[in-house]
């Protein structure tokens, strides 16, 4: 059996090495390291893949969130609602821009924003909602869009973990994750579903005016060279990363499929274990169940996350490490309990689900190269320990 890794980027690279190396060589020989042809080509390819009018590449997923908020003209004091259970980048940029983060709880089965909690958190100062499509599946966008419309709020999708996923509306139409709200953001961090070999990110929108604003903000607020109309930032996707991404994008659907196959193996293996809750994939698509079907691409499993309900999560974490099975706790501390983001306004009762999840979740190895003997070993080790 090959050594088990949380994310196996090396084996994935070996399969696409020729095209990646040729592309990188081309960049090196051209010396167009910044804003070279690969950046524009990847941008166009991604626009086509996502079915979105504008992709604005930038330096990383955190910048993408910040720039999106700057582009929407959010101002100090504006309240931005997001989730308590996510990677800190989401709330960090809200704080950096001196906006007021308002954290809310998540749903126990999908780990995504709880719609009732979202409704309760809206005040006259609320300006935007940032749903995070956690672990590879879209939040309940249909409900979020309706609430946003009613209260005149912007929707910024943090799509760092769900690129390639489809979201189906009740009428049967579907859109790619990140292209549903006013603006969407993503990260190309190496371990993300579409990862480069360094840092990278992008912003998506169908709004021409907003796209224009964003293109200036990423480039020092310049719309004409050396004329700075607004305060911007320096946030670029470099040509080498764009070359890697252009080579990898055609494989994204196959990569999603490979992740889903691994997730299905895991789900089947744990189905009869009374102390394990497996992740659900929720979709409005007809003939879709909460099991993982091939009929829809609603979950792309950036992470495969179990809930261990018998109180032995931490013991399992150690037991797996002792058996050379990498695993991780995403996320161990709710954001409202982090020193940087604690706020007297929060009541523990408002975060019942997150407070429980941080004690029960465990994420298993998940990537495009998992092999059956590895999956068999991982699931047997878990089922032998958690009975
Ligand atoms: C990875 C991630 C980010 C940040 O992306 P970087 O490219 O690392 O800056 C933001 N939000 C979520 C949910 C993420 O998982």
Coordinates of C-alpha atoms and ligand atoms in Angstrom, one line a residue:
X1 CA 0.0 0.0 0.0
X2 CA 1.2 3.5 -0.9
X3 CA 1.8 5.8 2.1
X4 CA -1.5 7.5 2.9
X5 CA -1.5 11.3 2.7
X6 CA -4.1 13.9 3.7
X7 CA -3.7 15.4 0.2
X8 CA -1.5 13.7 -2.4
X9 CA -0.3 16.4 -4.7
X10 CA 2.8 14.5 -5.7
X11 CA 1.0 11.6 -7.4
X12 CA -1.4 14.0 -9.1
X13 CA 1.5 16.0 -10.5
X14 CA 3.2 12.9 -11.9
X15 CA 0.2 12.3 -14.1
X16 CA 0.2 15.8 -15.6
X17 CA 3.9 16.5 -15.4
X18 CA 4.6 16.8 -19.1
X19 CA 2.1 19.5 -19.8
X20 CA 2.8 21.4 -16.6
X21 CA 6.5 21.4 -17.1
X22 CA 6.2 22.5 -20.7
X23 CA 4.0 25.3 -19.7
X24 CA 6.2 26.5 -16.9
X25 CA 9.2 26.3 -19.2
X26 CA 7.4 28.5 -21.7
X27 CA 6.8 31.1 -19.0
X28 CA 10.5 30.9 -18.0
X29 CA 11.7 31.4 -21.5
X30 CA 9.2 34.2 -22.3
X31 CA 10.1 36.1 -19.1
X32 CA 6.5 37.3 -19.0
X33 CA 6.3 36.5 -15.3
X34 CA 3.6 39.0 -14.5
X35 CA 0.4 39.3 -16.5
X36 CA 1.7 37.1 -19.3
X37 CA -0.5 35.3 -21.8
X38 CA -1.2 32.3 -19.5
X39 CA -3.0 34.6 -17.1
X40 CA -5.4 35.8 -19.7
X41 CA -5.8 32.4 -21.2
X42 CA -6.6 30.8 -17.8
X43 CA -9.0 33.6 -17.1
X44 CA -10.9 33.0 -20.3
X45 CA -10.9 29.2 -19.8
X46 CA -12.3 29.6 -16.3
X47 CA -15.0 32.1 -17.4
X48 CA -16.1 29.5 -19.9
X49 CA -16.0 26.6 -17.5
X50 CA -17.9 28.5 -14.8
X51 CA -20.3 30.1 -17.3
X52 CA -19.6 33.5 -15.7
X53 CA -19.0 36.8 -17.5
X54 CA -15.9 37.9 -15.5
X55 CA -13.1 36.1 -13.7
X56 CA -10.6 38.5 -12.0
X57 CA -7.5 36.6 -11.0
X58 CA -5.7 37.8 -7.9
X59 CA -3.0 36.6 -5.4
X60 CA -4.9 34.4 -3.0
X61 CA -8.4 33.5 -1.7
X62 CA -8.1 35.9 1.3
X63 CA -7.3 38.8 -1.0
X64 CA -10.2 37.8 -3.2
X65 CA -12.6 38.2 -0.3
X66 CA -11.2 41.5 0.7
X67 CA -11.2 42.9 -2.8
X68 CA -14.8 41.8 -3.4
X69 CA -15.9 43.6 -0.2
X70 CA -13.9 46.7 -1.3
X71 CA -15.5 46.6 -4.8
X72 CA -19.0 46.5 -3.3
X73 CA -18.2 49.7 -1.5
X74 CA -18.8 48.3 2.0
X75 CA -17.8 50.9 4.6
X76 CA -16.7 50.8 8.3
X77 CA -19.6 50.0 10.5
X78 CA -21.5 48.0 7.9
X79 CA -22.5 44.6 9.3
X80 CA -21.5 41.5 7.3
X81 CA -23.0 38.2 8.3
X82 CA -21.0 35.1 8.0
X83 CA -20.6 31.7 9.7
X84 CA -18.9 30.8 13.0
X85 CA -17.7 27.5 11.5
X86 CA -15.2 28.3 8.8
X87 CA -11.5 29.1 8.1
X88 CA -10.7 32.5 9.7
X89 CA -9.9 34.2 6.4
X90 CA -13.6 34.9 5.9
X91 CA -14.0 36.9 9.1
X92 CA -10.4 38.3 9.0
X93 CA -11.0 40.5 6.0
X94 CA -14.3 41.8 7.4
X95 CA -12.3 42.9 10.4
X96 CA -9.4 44.3 8.4
X97 CA -11.8 46.6 6.4
X98 CA -13.3 47.7 9.7
X99 CA -16.6 46.2 8.8
X100 CA -18.5 44.6 11.7
X101 CA -18.6 40.8 11.4
X102 CA -21.7 39.1 12.6
X103 CA -21.2 35.4 13.2
X104 CA -24.0 32.9 13.0
X105 CA -24.5 29.2 13.5
X106 CA -24.5 26.5 10.8
X107 CA -26.7 23.5 10.0
X108 CA -25.8 20.3 11.7
X109 CA -25.9 18.1 8.5
X110 CA -24.2 20.3 5.8
X111 CA -22.1 22.5 8.1
X112 CA -23.3 25.5 6.0
X113 CA -25.0 28.7 7.2
X114 CA -28.2 28.2 9.1
X115 CA -31.0 30.1 7.4
X116 CA -33.0 30.9 10.5
X117 CA -29.9 32.1 12.3
X118 CA -29.1 34.3 9.3
X119 CA -32.6 35.8 9.3
X120 CA -32.4 36.5 13.0
X121 CA -29.0 38.3 12.6
X122 CA -30.2 40.9 10.1
X123 CA -30.3 44.5 11.4
X124 CA -30.7 47.9 9.6
X125 CA -26.9 48.0 9.5
X126 CA -26.6 44.7 7.6
X127 CA -25.1 45.1 4.2
X128 CA -23.8 41.7 3.1
X129 CA -24.0 38.0 3.6
X130 CA -21.0 35.8 3.1
X131 CA -22.0 32.2 2.8
X132 CA -19.1 29.8 2.8
X133 CA -19.6 26.7 0.7
X134 CA -17.9 24.6 3.3
X135 CA -16.1 21.3 2.5
X136 CA -17.3 21.4 -1.1
X137 CA -21.0 21.9 -1.1
X138 CA -23.0 25.1 -1.6
X139 CA -25.0 26.7 1.1
X140 CA -28.7 27.0 0.7
X141 CA -28.3 29.7 -2.0
X142 CA -32.0 29.8 -3.0
X143 CA -33.0 30.8 0.5
X144 CA -30.0 33.2 0.9
X145 CA -30.8 35.0 -2.4
X146 CA -34.5 35.4 -1.3
X147 CA -33.4 37.0 2.0
X148 CA -30.8 39.2 0.3
X149 CA -33.4 40.4 -2.1
X150 CA -35.9 41.2 0.7
X151 CA -33.4 43.1 2.7
X152 CA -31.4 44.6 -0.1
X153 CA -28.1 42.9 0.8
X154 CA -25.1 41.8 -1.2
X155 CA -24.2 38.1 -1.4
X156 CA -20.5 37.3 -1.5
X157 CA -19.9 33.6 -1.9
X158 CA -16.7 32.3 -0.3
X159 CA -16.1 29.5 -2.8
X160 CA -12.6 28.6 -1.7
X161 CA -13.7 25.0 -1.0
X162 CA -16.3 24.2 -3.7
X163 CA -15.0 25.2 -7.1
X164 CA -16.5 23.0 -9.7
X165 CA -19.6 22.2 -7.7
X166 CA -23.1 22.7 -9.2
X167 CA -26.0 24.3 -7.4
X168 CA -29.5 23.3 -8.5
X169 CA -32.5 25.6 -7.9
X170 CA -35.9 24.2 -7.2
X171 CA -37.0 25.0 -10.8
X172 CA -34.3 22.6 -12.0
X173 CA -31.8 25.1 -13.4
X174 CA -28.3 25.0 -12.1
X175 CA -25.3 27.3 -11.7
X176 CA -21.7 26.7 -10.8
X177 CA -20.7 27.5 -7.2
X178 CA -19.4 31.0 -6.9
X179 CA -21.4 32.4 -9.7
X180 CA -24.7 32.6 -7.9
X181 CA -24.4 35.7 -5.7
X182 CA -23.4 39.2 -6.6
X183 CA -19.8 38.1 -6.4
X184 CA -17.9 34.9 -5.7
X185 CA -14.3 34.3 -4.6
X186 CA -12.0 31.3 -4.7
X187 CA -8.5 30.2 -3.6
X188 CA -6.0 28.2 -5.7
X189 CA -3.9 27.2 -2.6
X190 CA -2.2 23.9 -3.6
X191 CA -4.5 21.7 -1.5
X192 CA -7.8 23.3 -2.8
X193 CA -9.8 21.4 -5.4
X194 CA -8.2 23.4 -8.2
X195 CA -4.8 24.2 -6.7
X196 CA -1.7 25.8 -8.2
X197 CA 1.9 25.3 -7.0
X198 CA 2.0 28.4 -4.8
X199 CA -0.6 31.0 -4.0
X200 CA -3.5 32.2 -6.2
X201 CA -7.1 33.3 -6.1
X202 CA -9.9 34.7 -8.2
X203 CA -13.1 36.7 -8.0
X204 CA -16.2 36.0 -10.2
X205 CA -19.0 38.2 -11.2
X206 CA -21.6 38.7 -13.9
X207 CA -21.8 42.4 -13.2
X208 CA -19.8 44.4 -15.8
X209 CA -19.5 47.5 -13.6
X210 CA -18.4 45.6 -10.6
X211 CA -15.9 43.6 -12.7
X212 CA -14.4 46.9 -13.9
X213 CA -14.1 48.2 -10.4
X214 CA -12.5 45.0 -9.2
X215 CA -9.9 45.0 -12.0
X216 CA -8.8 48.4 -10.9
X217 CA -8.7 47.5 -7.2
X218 CA -6.4 44.5 -7.8
X219 CA -4.0 46.8 -9.6
X220 CA -3.4 49.7 -7.2
X221 CA -6.7 51.4 -8.1
X222 CA -5.4 52.1 -11.6
X223 CA -7.8 52.2 -14.5
X224 CA -5.3 54.1 -16.6
X225 CA -1.6 53.6 -16.0
X226 CA -0.3 55.8 -13.2
X227 CA -3.8 57.3 -12.6
X228 CA -5.1 56.1 -9.2
X229 CA -8.9 56.6 -9.0
X230 CA -9.5 54.5 -5.9
X231 CA -7.4 53.0 -3.1
X232 CA -6.4 49.6 -4.3
X233 CA -4.1 46.8 -3.5
X234 CA -1.4 44.8 -5.3
X235 CA -2.9 41.4 -5.8
X236 CA -1.8 39.4 -8.9
X237 CA -1.9 35.8 -10.0
X238 CA 1.6 35.3 -11.5
X239 CA 2.1 33.7 -14.9
X240 CA 3.7 30.5 -13.6
X241 CA 0.7 29.8 -11.4
X242 CA -1.7 30.6 -14.2
X243 CA 0.2 28.1 -16.4
X244 CA -0.2 25.4 -13.8
X245 CA -3.9 26.2 -13.4
X246 CA -4.5 26.3 -17.2
X247 CA -3.0 22.8 -17.4
X248 CA -5.1 21.5 -14.4
X249 CA -8.5 23.1 -15.2
X250 CA -9.4 20.5 -17.9
X251 CA -9.0 17.8 -15.2
X252 CA -11.2 19.5 -12.6
X253 CA -14.4 17.5 -13.3
X254 CA -12.4 14.3 -13.3
X255 CA -10.8 15.4 -10.0
X256 CA -14.3 16.1 -8.5
X257 CA -15.4 12.7 -9.6
X258 CA -12.4 11.0 -8.0
X259 CA -13.2 12.8 -4.7
X260 CA -16.8 11.8 -4.9
X261 CA -15.8 8.1 -5.5
X262 CA -13.7 8.2 -2.4
X263 CA -16.5 9.8 -0.4
X264 CA -18.9 7.1 -1.6
X265 CA -16.5 4.4 -0.5
X266 CA -16.2 6.0 2.9
X267 CA -20.0 6.6 3.3
X268 CA -20.7 2.9 2.4
X269 CA -18.1 1.7 4.9
X270 CA -19.6 3.6 7.8
X271 CA -23.3 3.2 7.0
X272 CA -23.9 0.7 9.8
X273 CA -21.7 2.3 12.4
X274 CA -24.0 3.8 15.1
X275 CA -21.4 6.3 16.4
X276 CA -20.5 7.8 13.1
X277 CA -22.4 10.4 11.1
X278 CA -21.3 10.6 7.5
X279 CA -21.6 13.8 5.4
X280 CA -24.7 14.4 3.4
X281 CA -24.9 15.9 -0.1
X282 CA -28.1 17.9 -0.4
X283 CA -29.5 18.8 -3.8
X284 CA -32.7 20.1 -5.3
X285 CA -32.0 18.1 -8.4
X286 CA -34.6 15.5 -9.3
X287 CA -33.8 11.9 -8.5
X288 CA -31.1 13.0 -6.1
X289 CA -30.9 11.5 -2.7
X290 CA -28.7 12.6 0.3
X291 CA -26.4 9.8 -0.6
X292 CA -23.6 10.6 -3.1
X293 CA -24.9 10.1 -6.6
X294 CA -23.3 10.5 -9.9
X295 CA -26.4 12.3 -11.2
X296 CA -25.3 15.6 -9.8
X297 CA -22.1 17.4 -8.9
X298 CA -23.6 19.1 -5.9
X299 CA -20.7 18.1 -3.5
X300 CA -17.1 18.1 -4.6
X301 CA -15.7 17.0 -1.2
X302 CA -12.9 19.4 -0.6
X303 CA -13.0 17.6 2.8
X304 CA -14.6 14.4 3.9
X305 CA -15.8 15.1 7.4
X306 CA -17.3 12.7 9.9
X307 CA -19.0 13.4 13.2
X308 CA -18.0 11.0 15.9
X309 CA -20.9 10.9 18.4
X310 CA -19.5 8.7 21.2
X311 CA -17.1 11.2 22.6
X312 CA -14.0 9.5 21.3
X313 CA -13.1 11.9 18.5
X314 CA -9.8 13.0 20.1
X315 CA -8.9 9.3 20.8
X316 CA -9.7 8.4 17.2
X317 CA -7.5 11.3 16.0
X318 CA -4.5 9.9 17.9
X319 CA -5.3 6.3 17.0
X320 CA -5.3 7.1 13.3
X321 CA -2.0 9.0 13.6
X322 CA -0.5 6.0 15.4
X323 CA -1.5 3.9 12.4
X324 CA 0.0 6.4 10.0
X325 CA -3.3 7.7 8.8
X326 CA -3.2 11.5 8.5
X327 CA -6.4 13.3 9.6
X328 CA -7.4 16.7 10.7
X329 CA -9.8 18.6 12.8
X330 CA -11.4 21.3 10.6
X331 CA -12.1 23.4 12.7
X332 CA -11.1 23.0 16.4
X333 CA -12.2 26.4 17.7
X334 CA -15.4 28.4 16.7
X335 CA -14.6 31.8 15.4
X336 CA -16.6 33.5 18.1
X337 CA -14.2 32.0 20.7
X338 CA -11.1 33.2 18.9
X339 CA -9.4 36.0 20.7
X340 CA -9.4 38.2 17.6
X341 CA -13.1 37.8 16.9
X342 CA -14.7 37.4 20.3
X343 CA -17.5 39.9 21.0
X344 CA -19.7 40.5 24.0
X345 CA -22.8 40.5 21.8
X346 CA -22.5 36.8 21.2
X347 CA -24.4 34.3 23.4
X348 CA -23.2 30.7 23.6
X349 CA -26.8 29.6 23.0
X350 CA -26.6 31.1 19.5
X351 CA -23.8 28.6 18.5
X352 CA -25.1 25.3 19.7
X353 CA -24.3 23.5 16.5
X354 CA -20.8 24.9 16.0
X355 CA -19.9 24.4 19.6
X356 CA -20.8 20.7 19.2
X357 CA -19.2 20.3 15.8
X358 CA -15.8 21.5 17.0
X359 CA -15.8 18.5 19.4
X360 CA -17.1 15.8 17.1
X361 CA -15.8 16.5 13.6
X362 CA -12.8 14.7 12.0
X363 CA -11.7 15.0 8.4
X364 CA -10.2 12.0 6.6
X365 CA -7.7 11.8 3.8
X366 CA -9.4 13.2 0.7
X367 CA -7.8 13.8 -2.7
X368 CA -7.8 12.7 -6.2
X369 CA -5.4 9.8 -5.9
X370 CA -6.8 7.6 -3.1
X371 CA -6.5 3.9 -3.9
X372 CA -8.9 1.2 -2.8
X373 CA -6.4 -0.6 -0.5
X374 CA -5.8 2.7 1.3
X375 CA -9.6 3.4 1.7
X376 CA -10.1 -0.2 2.9
X377 CA -7.3 0.3 5.5
X378 CA -8.6 3.7 6.7
X379 CA -12.2 2.6 7.1
X380 CA -11.3 -0.7 8.8
X381 CA -9.0 1.0 11.2
X382 CA -11.9 3.4 12.1
X383 CA -14.6 0.8 12.3
X384 CA -12.4 -1.4 14.5
X385 CA -11.9 1.5 16.9
X386 CA -15.3 3.2 16.9
X387 CA -17.9 0.5 17.5
Ligands
LIG1 C1 -8.5 28.5 1.9 C2 -9.7 29.4 2.3 C3 -9.6 30.8 2.2 C4 -8.4 31.5 1.9 O1 -7.7 31.2 0.8 P1 -6.1 31.6 0.7 O2 -5.8 31.4 -0.8 O3 -5.4 30.6 1.5 O4 -5.9 33.0 1.1 C5 -10.8 31.5 2.4 N1 -11.9 30.9 2.8 C6 -12.0 29.5 3.0 C7 -13.3 28.9 3.4 C8 -10.9 28.7 2.7 O5 -11.0 27.4 2.8

